[in-house]
Short mmCIF file of C-alpha atoms in Angstrom, two decimals:
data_model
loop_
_atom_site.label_atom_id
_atom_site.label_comp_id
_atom_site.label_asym_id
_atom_site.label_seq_id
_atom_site.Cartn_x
_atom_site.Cartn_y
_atom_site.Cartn_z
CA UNK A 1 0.63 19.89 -32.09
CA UNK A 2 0.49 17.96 -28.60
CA UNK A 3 1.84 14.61 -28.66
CA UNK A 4 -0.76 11.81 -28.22
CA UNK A 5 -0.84 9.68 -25.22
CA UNK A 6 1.79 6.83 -25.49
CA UNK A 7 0.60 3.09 -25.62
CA UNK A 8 2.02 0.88 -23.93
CA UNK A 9 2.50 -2.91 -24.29
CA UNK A 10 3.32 -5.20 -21.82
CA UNK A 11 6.98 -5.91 -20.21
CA UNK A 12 7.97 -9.38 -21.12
CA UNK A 13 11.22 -10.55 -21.12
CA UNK A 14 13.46 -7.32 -21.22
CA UNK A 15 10.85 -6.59 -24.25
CA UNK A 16 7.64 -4.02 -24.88
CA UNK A 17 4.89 -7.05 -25.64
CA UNK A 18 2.03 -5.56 -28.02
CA UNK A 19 -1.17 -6.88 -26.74
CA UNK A 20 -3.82 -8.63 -28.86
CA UNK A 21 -6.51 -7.47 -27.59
CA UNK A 22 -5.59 -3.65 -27.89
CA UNK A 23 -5.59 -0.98 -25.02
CA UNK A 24 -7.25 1.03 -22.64
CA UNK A 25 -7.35 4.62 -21.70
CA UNK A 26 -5.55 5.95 -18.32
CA UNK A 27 -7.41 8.83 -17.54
CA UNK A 28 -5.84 12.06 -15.19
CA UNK A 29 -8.62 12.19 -12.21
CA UNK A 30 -7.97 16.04 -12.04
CA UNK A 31 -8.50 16.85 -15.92
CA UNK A 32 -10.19 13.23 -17.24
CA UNK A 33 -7.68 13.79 -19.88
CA UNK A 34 -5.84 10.72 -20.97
CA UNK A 35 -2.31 10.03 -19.90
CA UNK A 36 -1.80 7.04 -21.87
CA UNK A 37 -3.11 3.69 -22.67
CA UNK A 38 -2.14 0.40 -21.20
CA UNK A 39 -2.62 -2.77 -22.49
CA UNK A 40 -5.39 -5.06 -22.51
CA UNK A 41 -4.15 -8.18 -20.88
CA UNK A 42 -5.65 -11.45 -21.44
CA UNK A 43 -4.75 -15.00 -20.20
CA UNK A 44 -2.79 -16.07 -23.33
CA UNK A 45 0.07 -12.78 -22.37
CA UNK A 46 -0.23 -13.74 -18.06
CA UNK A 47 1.02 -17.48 -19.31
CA UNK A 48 3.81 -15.88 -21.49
CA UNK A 49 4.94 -13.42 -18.51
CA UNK A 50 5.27 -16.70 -16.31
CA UNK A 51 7.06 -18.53 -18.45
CA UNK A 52 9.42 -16.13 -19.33
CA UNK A 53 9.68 -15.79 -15.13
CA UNK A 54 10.14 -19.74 -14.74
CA UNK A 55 13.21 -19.88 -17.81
CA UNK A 56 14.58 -17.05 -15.83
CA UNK A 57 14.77 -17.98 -12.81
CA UNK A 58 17.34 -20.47 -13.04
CA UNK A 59 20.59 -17.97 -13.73
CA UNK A 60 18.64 -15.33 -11.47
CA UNK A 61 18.19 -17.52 -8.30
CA UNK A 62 21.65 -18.78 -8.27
CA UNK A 63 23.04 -15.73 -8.36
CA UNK A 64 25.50 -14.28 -5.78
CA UNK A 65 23.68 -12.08 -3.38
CA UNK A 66 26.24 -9.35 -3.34
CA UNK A 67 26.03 -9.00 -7.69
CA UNK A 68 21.78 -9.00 -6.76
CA UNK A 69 22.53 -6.05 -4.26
CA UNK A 70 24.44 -4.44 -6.83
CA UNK A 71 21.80 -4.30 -9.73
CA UNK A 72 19.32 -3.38 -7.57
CA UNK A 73 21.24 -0.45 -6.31
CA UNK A 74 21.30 0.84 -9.77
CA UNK A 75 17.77 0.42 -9.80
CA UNK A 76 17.73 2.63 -7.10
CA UNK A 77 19.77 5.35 -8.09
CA UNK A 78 17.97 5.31 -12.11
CA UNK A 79 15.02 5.76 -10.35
CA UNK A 80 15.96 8.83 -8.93
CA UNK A 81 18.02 10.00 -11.64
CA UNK A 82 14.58 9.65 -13.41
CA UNK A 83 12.23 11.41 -11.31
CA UNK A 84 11.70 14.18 -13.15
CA UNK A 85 10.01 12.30 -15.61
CA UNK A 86 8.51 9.98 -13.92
CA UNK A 87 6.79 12.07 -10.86
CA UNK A 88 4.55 13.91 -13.44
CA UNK A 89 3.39 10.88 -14.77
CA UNK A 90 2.28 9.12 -11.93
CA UNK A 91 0.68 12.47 -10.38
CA UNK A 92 -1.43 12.65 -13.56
CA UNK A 93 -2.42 9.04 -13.69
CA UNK A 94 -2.88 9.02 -10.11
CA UNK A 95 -4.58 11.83 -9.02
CA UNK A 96 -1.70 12.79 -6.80
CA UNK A 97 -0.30 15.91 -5.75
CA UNK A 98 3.01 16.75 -6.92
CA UNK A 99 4.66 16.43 -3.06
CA UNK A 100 2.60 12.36 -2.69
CA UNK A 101 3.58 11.56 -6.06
CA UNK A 102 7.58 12.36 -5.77
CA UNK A 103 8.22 11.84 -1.88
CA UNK A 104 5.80 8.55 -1.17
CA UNK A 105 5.66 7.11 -4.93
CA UNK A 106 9.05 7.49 -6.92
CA UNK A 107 11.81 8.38 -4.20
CA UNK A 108 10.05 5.43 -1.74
CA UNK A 109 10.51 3.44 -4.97
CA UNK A 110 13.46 4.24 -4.73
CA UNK A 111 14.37 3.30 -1.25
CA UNK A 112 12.34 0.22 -1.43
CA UNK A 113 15.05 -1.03 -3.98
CA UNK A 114 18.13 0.54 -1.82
CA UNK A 115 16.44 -1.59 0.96
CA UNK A 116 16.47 -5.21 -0.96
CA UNK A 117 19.88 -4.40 -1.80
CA UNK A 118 20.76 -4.16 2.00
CA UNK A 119 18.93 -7.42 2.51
CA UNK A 120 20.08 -9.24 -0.15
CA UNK A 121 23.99 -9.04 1.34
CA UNK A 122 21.75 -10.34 4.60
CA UNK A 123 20.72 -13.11 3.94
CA UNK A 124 23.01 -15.88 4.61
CA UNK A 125 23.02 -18.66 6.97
CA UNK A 126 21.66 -17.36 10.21
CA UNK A 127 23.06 -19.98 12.52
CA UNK A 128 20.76 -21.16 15.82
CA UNK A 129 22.43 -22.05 18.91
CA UNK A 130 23.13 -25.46 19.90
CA UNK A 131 21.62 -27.78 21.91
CA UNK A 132 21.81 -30.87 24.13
CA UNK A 133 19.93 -33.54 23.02
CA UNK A 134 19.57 -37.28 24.41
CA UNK A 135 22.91 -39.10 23.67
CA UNK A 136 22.94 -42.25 21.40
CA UNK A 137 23.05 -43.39 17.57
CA UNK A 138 21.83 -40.26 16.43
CA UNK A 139 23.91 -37.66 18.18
CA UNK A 140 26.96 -39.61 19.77
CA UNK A 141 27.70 -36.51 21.73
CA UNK A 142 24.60 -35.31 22.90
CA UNK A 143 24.71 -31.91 20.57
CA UNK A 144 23.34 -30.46 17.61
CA UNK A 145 23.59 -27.54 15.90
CA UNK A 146 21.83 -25.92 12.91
CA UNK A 147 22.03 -23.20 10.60
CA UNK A 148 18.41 -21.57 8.63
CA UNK A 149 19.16 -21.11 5.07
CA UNK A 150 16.98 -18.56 2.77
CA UNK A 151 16.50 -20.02 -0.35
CA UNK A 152 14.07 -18.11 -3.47
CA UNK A 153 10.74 -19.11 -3.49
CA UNK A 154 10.51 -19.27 -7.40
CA UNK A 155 8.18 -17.38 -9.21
CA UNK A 156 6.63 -14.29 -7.46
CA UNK A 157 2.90 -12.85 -9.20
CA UNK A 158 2.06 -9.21 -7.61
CA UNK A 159 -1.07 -8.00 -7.47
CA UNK A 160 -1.51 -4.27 -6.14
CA UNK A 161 -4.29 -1.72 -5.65
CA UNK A 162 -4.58 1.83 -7.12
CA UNK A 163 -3.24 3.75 -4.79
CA UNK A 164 0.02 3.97 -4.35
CA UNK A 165 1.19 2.26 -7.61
CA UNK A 166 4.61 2.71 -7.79
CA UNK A 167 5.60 2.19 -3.93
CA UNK A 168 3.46 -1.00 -3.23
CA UNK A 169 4.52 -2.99 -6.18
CA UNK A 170 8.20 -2.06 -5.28
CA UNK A 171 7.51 -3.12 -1.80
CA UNK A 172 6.66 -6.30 -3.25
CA UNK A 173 8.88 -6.56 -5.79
CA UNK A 174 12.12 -5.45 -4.67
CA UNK A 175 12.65 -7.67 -1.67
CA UNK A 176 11.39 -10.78 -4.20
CA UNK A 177 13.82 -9.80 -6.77
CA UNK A 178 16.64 -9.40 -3.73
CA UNK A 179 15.98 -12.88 -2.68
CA UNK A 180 16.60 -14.39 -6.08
CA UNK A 181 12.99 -14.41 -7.21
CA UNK A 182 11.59 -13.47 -10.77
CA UNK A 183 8.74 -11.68 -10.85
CA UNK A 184 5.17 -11.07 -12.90
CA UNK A 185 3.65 -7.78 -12.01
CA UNK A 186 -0.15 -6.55 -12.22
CA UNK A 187 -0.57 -3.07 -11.12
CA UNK A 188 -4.22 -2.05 -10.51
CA UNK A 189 -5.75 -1.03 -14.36
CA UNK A 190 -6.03 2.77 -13.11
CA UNK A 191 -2.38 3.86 -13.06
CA UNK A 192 -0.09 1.62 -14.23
CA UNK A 193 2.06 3.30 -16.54
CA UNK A 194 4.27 4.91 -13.76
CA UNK A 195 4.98 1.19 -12.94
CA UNK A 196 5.96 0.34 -16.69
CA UNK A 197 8.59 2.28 -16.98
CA UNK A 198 9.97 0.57 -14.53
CA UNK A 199 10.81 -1.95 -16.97
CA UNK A 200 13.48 -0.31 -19.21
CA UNK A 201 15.23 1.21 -16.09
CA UNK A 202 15.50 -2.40 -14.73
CA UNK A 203 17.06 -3.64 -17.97
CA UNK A 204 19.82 -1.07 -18.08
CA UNK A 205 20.71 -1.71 -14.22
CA UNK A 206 21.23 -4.98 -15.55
CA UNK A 207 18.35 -6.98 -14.58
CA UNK A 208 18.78 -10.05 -16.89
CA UNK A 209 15.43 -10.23 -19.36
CA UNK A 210 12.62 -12.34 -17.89
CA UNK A 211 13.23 -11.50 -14.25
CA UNK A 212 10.76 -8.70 -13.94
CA UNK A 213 7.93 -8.63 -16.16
CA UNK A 214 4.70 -6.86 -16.21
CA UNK A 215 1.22 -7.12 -17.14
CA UNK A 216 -1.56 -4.77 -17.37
CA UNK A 217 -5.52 -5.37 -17.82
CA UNK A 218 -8.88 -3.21 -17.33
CA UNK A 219 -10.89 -6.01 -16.14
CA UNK A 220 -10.05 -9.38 -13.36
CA UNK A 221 -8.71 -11.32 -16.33
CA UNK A 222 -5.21 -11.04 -15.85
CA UNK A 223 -5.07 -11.39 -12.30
CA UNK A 224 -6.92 -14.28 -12.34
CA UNK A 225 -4.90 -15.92 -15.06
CA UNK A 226 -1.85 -14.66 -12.78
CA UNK A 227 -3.29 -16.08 -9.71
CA UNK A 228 -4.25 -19.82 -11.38
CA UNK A 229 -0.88 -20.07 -13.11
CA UNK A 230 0.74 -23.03 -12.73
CA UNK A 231 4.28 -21.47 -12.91
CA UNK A 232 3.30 -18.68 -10.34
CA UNK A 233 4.76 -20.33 -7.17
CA UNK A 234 3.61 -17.03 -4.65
CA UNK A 235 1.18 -14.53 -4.81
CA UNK A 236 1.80 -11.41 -3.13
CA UNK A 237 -1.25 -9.04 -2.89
CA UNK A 238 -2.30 -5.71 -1.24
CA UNK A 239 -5.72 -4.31 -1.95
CA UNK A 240 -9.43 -4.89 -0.56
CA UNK A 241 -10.07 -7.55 1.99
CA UNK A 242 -12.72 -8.85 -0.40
CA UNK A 243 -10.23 -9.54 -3.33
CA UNK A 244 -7.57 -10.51 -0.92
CA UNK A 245 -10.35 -13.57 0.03
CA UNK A 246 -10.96 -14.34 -4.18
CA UNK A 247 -7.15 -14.46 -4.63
CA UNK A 248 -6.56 -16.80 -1.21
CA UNK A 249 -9.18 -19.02 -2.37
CA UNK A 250 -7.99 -19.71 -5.73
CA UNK A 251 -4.71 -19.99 -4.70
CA UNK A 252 -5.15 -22.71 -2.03
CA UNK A 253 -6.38 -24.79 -5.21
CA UNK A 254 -2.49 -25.14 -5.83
CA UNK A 255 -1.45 -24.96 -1.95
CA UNK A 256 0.25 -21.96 -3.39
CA UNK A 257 1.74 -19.50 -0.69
CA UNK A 258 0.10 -15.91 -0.32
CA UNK A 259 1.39 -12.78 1.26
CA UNK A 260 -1.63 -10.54 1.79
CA UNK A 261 -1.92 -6.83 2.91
CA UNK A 262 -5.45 -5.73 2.92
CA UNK A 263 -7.46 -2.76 4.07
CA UNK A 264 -8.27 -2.00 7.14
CA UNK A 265 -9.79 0.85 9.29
CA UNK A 266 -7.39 2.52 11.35
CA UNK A 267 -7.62 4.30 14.42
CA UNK A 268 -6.67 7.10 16.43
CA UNK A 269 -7.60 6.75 19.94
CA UNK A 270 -7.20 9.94 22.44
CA UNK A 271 -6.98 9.77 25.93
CA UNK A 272 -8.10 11.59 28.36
CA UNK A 273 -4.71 12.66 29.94
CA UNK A 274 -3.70 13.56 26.29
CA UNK A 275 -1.56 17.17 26.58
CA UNK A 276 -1.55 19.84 23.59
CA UNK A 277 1.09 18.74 21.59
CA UNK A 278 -0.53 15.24 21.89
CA UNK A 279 -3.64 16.79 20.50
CA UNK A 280 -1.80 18.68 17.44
CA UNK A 281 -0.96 15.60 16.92
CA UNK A 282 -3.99 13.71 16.83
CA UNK A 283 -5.26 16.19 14.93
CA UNK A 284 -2.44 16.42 12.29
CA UNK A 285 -2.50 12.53 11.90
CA UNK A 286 -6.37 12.89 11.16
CA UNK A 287 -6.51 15.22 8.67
CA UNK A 288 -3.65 13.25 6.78
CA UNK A 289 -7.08 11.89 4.84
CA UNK A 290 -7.44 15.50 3.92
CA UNK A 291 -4.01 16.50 2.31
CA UNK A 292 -2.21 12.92 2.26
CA UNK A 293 -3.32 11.68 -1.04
CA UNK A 294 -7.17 12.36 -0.47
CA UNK A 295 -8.06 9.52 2.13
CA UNK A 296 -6.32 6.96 -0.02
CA UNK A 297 -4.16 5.63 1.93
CA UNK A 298 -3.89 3.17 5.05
CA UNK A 299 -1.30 4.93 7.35
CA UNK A 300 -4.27 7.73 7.50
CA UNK A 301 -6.36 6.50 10.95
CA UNK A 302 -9.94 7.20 9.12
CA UNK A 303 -11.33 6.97 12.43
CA UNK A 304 -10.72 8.88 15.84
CA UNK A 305 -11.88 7.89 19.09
CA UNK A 306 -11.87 10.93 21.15
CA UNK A 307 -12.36 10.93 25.10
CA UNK A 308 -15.90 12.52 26.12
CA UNK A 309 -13.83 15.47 27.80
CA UNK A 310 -11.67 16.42 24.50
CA UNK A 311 -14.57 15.85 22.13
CA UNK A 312 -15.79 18.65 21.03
CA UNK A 313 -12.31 20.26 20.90
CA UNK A 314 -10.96 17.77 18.33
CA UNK A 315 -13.94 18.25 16.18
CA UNK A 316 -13.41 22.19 16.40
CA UNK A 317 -9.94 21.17 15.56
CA UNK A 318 -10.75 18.54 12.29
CA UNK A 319 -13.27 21.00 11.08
CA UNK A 320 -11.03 24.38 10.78
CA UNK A 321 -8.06 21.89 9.07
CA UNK A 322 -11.02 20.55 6.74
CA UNK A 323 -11.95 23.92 5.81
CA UNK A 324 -8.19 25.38 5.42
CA UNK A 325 -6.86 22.56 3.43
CA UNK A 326 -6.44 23.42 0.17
CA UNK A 327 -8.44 22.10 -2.85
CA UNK A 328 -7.56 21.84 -6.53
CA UNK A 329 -5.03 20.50 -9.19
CA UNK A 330 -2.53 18.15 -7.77
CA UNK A 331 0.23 20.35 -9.91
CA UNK A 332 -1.04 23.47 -8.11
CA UNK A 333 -0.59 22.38 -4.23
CA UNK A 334 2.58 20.71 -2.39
CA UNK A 335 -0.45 18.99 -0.33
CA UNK A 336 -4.12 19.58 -0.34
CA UNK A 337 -7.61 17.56 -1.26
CA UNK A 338 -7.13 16.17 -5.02
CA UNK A 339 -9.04 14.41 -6.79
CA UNK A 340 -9.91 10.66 -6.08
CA UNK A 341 -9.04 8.24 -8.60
CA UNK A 342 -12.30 7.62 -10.57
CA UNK A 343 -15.87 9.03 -10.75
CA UNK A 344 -17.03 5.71 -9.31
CA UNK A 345 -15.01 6.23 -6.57
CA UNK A 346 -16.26 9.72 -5.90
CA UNK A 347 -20.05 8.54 -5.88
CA UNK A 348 -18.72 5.74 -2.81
CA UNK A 349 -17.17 8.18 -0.79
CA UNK A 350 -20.49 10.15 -1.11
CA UNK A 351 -22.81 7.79 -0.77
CA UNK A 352 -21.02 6.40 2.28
CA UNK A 353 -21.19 10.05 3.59
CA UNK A 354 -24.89 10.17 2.88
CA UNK A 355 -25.45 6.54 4.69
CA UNK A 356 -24.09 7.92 7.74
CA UNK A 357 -25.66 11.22 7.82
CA UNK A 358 -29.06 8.99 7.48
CA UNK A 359 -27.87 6.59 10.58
CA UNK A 360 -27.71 10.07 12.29
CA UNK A 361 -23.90 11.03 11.91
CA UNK A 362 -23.19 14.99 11.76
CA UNK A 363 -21.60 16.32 8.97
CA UNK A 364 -19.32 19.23 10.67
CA UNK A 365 -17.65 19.88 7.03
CA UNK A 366 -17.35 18.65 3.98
CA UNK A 367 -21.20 18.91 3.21
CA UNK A 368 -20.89 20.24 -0.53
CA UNK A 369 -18.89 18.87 -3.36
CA UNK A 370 -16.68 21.17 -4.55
CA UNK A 371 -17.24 23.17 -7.42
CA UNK A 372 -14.08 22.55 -9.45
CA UNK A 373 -14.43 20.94 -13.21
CA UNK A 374 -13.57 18.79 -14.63
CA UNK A 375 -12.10 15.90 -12.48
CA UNK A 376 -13.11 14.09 -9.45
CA UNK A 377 -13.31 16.35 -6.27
CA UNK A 378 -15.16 15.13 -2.96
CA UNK A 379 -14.83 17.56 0.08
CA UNK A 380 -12.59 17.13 3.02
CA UNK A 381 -15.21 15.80 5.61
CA UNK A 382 -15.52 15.31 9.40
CA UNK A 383 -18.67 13.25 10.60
CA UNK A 384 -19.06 13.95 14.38
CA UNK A 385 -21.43 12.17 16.61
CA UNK A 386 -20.85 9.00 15.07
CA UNK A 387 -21.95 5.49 17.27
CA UNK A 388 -20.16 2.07 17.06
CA UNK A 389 -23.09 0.80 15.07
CA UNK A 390 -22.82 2.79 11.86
CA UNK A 391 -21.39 1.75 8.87
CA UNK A 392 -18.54 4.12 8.60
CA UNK A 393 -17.31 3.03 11.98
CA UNK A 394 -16.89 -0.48 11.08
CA UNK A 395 -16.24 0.28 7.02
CA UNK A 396 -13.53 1.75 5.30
CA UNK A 397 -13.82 5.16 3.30
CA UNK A 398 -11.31 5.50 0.52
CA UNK A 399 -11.37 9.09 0.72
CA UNK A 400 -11.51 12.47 2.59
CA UNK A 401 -13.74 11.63 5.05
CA UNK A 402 -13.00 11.34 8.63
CA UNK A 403 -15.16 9.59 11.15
CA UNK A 404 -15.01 10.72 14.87
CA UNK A 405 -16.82 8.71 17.88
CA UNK A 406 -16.70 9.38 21.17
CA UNK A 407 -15.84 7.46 24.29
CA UNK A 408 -15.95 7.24 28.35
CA UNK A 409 -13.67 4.43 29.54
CA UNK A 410 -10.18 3.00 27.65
CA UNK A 411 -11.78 -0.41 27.47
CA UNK A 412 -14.69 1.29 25.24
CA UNK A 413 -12.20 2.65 22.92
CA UNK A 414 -10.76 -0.68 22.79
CA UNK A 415 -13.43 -2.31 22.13
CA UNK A 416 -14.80 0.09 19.23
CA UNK A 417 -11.22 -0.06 17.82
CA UNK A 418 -11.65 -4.09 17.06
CA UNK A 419 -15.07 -3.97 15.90
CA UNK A 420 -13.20 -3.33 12.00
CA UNK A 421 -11.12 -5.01 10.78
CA UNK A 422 -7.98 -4.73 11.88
CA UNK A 423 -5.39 -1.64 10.37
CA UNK A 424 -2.04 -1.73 9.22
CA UNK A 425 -1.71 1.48 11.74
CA UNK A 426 -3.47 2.45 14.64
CA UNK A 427 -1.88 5.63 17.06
CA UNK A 428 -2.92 6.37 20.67
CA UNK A 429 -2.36 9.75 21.79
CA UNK A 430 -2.33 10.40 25.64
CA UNK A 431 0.61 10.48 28.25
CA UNK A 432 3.15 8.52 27.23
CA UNK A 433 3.30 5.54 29.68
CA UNK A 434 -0.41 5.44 29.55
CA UNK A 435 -0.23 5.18 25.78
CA UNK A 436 1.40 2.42 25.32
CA UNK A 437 -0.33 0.38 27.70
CA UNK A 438 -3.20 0.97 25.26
CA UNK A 439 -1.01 0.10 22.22
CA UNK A 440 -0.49 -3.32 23.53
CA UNK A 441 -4.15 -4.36 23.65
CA UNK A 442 -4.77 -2.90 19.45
CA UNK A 443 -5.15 -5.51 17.19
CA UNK A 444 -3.14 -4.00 14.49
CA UNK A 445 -0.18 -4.00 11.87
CA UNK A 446 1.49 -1.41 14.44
CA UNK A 447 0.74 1.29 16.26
CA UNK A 448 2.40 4.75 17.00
CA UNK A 449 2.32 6.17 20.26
CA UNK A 450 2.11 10.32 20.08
CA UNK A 451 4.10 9.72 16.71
CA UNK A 452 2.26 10.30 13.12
CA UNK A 453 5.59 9.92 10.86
CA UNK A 454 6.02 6.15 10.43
CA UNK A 455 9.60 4.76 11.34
CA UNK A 456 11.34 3.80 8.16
CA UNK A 457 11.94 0.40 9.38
CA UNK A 458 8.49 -0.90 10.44
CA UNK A 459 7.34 -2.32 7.25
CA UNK A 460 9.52 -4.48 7.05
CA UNK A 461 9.84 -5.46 11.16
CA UNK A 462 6.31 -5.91 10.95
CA UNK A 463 6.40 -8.77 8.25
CA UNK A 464 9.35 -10.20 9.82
CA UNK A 465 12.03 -9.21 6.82
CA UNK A 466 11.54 -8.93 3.21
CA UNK A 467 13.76 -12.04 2.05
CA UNK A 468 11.45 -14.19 0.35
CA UNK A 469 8.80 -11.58 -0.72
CA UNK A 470 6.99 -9.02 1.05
CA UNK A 471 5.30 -11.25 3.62
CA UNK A 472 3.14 -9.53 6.70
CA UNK A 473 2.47 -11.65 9.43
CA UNK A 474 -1.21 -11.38 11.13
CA UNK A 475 -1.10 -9.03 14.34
CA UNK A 476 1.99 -8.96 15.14
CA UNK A 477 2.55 -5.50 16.43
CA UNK A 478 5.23 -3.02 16.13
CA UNK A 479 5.28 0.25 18.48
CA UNK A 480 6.97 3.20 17.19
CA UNK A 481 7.38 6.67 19.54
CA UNK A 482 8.04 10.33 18.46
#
């Protein structure tokens, strides 16, 4: 006989916390089997996480930064002692093939901890050069110096979306933790169990009880307890732009800080003097919203602006990769179309499709759902002949669904590109000089020039370092080149 899902309670305190209010089914998107059951939070079990944080946080924050480096190395190397039980479980809760779930969940868990550690040994005084001020009472020698000191923040709450469960929430919580922050966790209610067991591997790296905690909820209970907590001195969130604005506005109730990464619609702009290998790689960073975790993700440029002259040759291109990529299980492809998260999520994707092929978009591919059952399969899609004015070129599409528009002059492209919100990533393709020229004028997170692998260091250089949480600063842009 099978074993039966595991439940799991809440992390509190170095402790599994059984929840009053019973649990909820995680459910595999490719099989709508359960993988487990998570708790159902309520406020009552948020207040208890937070205090546990504040009695913590005490011994944690005064800590020296080299034994914080330490644990948090262990972290690291549990974590990927661990993989092979932990990649499985976040594929199937997930939706996520087997390559997405190891390489850009669990190992970049992983490194997001071997990363803290780094920072946490750099955080001392940082010491600012010194200058000549008037002479008299205050400064007899008409001098001063100074030094910038990183101190913790206090008590950390973070808040994360569905899609990358494990490596968001260690974005956020790793550099918090390396600072000398506690922390109380709320991974989104469709896959959180990945995320829970980080909380035994923390204990045995020797993370004292009460620094990390989690909680877990179906519903916008918990995060709103988490969010309106008095003891909760920083929320850190990453998710949908219309959230983001719930969470901001409760929290300014306290004048407590935020950290916010939302969603965005990235682009891929092509220009006109863009070579082959350019174009591959247009192409290649397109279709990532094919075989890069289904479309759910925001490196993925969900839009492409193509000059008029290349047009139709990159949508020759995104059609035969939407057609090749492979569809099924997550366990049976390296990379391929899996299944999005939830049924609801499906019907958006599909409706959004429909919307746009009413406002007169083309679907090139993707016009039939695939057949596979059970789960939740949507088709890899290219909509050609797409105008500014459509929804899908100013919306997001969390899924396999790229959107390509044409254009005639660099300022057009421009132009289109800031009529969404802006993108964590946005790449121009197109001789190299050229290129970044147009880089400079996107209003985005950052922006690769004829580059679709990110550079390792540009999460954090975009957010200006991760020492008092994971904190990204409004369009500030960082260029990256293959």
């Amino acid at each position: 006989m099978a074993d039966s899902p595991k439940k799991y309670g809440h992390w509190i305190a170095g402790a599994w916390h059984q929840p009053e209010q019973g649990h909820y089914q995680i459910t595999d998107p490719a099989t709508e089997e359960a993988v487990g059951h998570a708790s159902e939070g309520h406020a009552a079990e948020v207040w208890i996480a937070a205090k546990a944080a504040r009695s913590a946080l005490r011994e944690w924050s005064r800590t020296d930064p080299d034994e914080r480096a330490a644990v948090l190395e262990r972290v690291a190397a549990l974590v990927t002692d661990r993989a092979g039980g932990l990649v499985p479980l976040v594929r199937a809760e997930s939706g996520a093939t087997t390559w997405v779930a190891q390489s850009t969940q669990v190992l970049a868990a992983a490194a997001c901890f071997r990363l803290a550690a780094r920072s946490a040994r750099e955080s001392g005084p940082v010491a600012r050069a010194p200058q000549p001020v008037a002479a008299g009472p205050l400064a007899a020698d008409g001098l001063i110096g100074a030094a910038a000191v990183r101190r913790p923040l206090g008590v950390v709450g973070c808040i994360t979306s569905h899609n990358f469960p494990l490596a968001h929430l260690t974005g956020m919580v790793a550099p918090a933790l390396a600072m000398g922050n506690t922390v109380v966790a709320k991974p989104a209610p469709q896959d959180p169990l990945g995320f829970l067991e980080l909380g035994p591997l923390l204990k045995e790296a020797g993370v004292p009880d009460g620094v990390f905690n989690v909680v877990t909820g179906s519903g916008p209970i918990t995060n709103e307890a988490l969010v309106a907590h008095y003891d909760i001195d920083m929320i850190s969130f990453f998710g949908a732009a219309a959230v983001g604005k719930r969470i901001a506005k409760s929290a300014s109730d306290q004048l407590k800080r935020t950290s916010m990464e939302l969603g965005g619609k990235g682009v891929a702009i092509v220009l006109e003097d863009a070579d082959e290998r350019a174009l591959e790689s247009a192409v290649l960073a397109a279709s990532l919203n094919f075989s890069l975790h289904t479309g759910q993700v925001g490196p993925a440029p969900a839009r492409m602006l193509v000059h008029r002259s290349l047009y139709g040759k990159v949508v020759d291109a995104l059609v035969s990769h939407a057609r090749s990529v492979p569809v099924g299980s997550s366990a049976d492809h390296p990379v391929g179309v899996g299944p999005l998260i939830s049924e609801a999520q499906r019907d958006r994707v599909e409706a959004s499709v429909e919307e746009a092929r009413q406002q007169g978009a083309r679907v090139a591919a993707g016009d039939v759902r695939p057949s596979i059952k059970p789960g939740f399969w949507a088709a890899a899609t290219v909509l050609a002949d797409v105008t500014e004015d459509m929804t899908v070129a100013r919306e997001g599409i969390a899924g396999p669904v790229v959107v390509v528009i044409p254009f005639d002059e660099v300022d057009e492209a421009v132009r289109i590109a800031g009529g969404a919100p802006a993108a964590l990533h946005d790449y121009v393709f197109g001789d190299a000089a050229h290129a970044w020229q147009v880089a400079a004028k996107l209003r985005s997170g950052s922006v690769g020039v004829n580059a679709v692998m990110l550079h390792p260091e540009t999460q954090v250089l975009r957010g200006g370092g991760p020492f008092e949480a994971r904190a990204y600063s409004d369009f500030r842009p960082v260029v990256w080149a293959a």
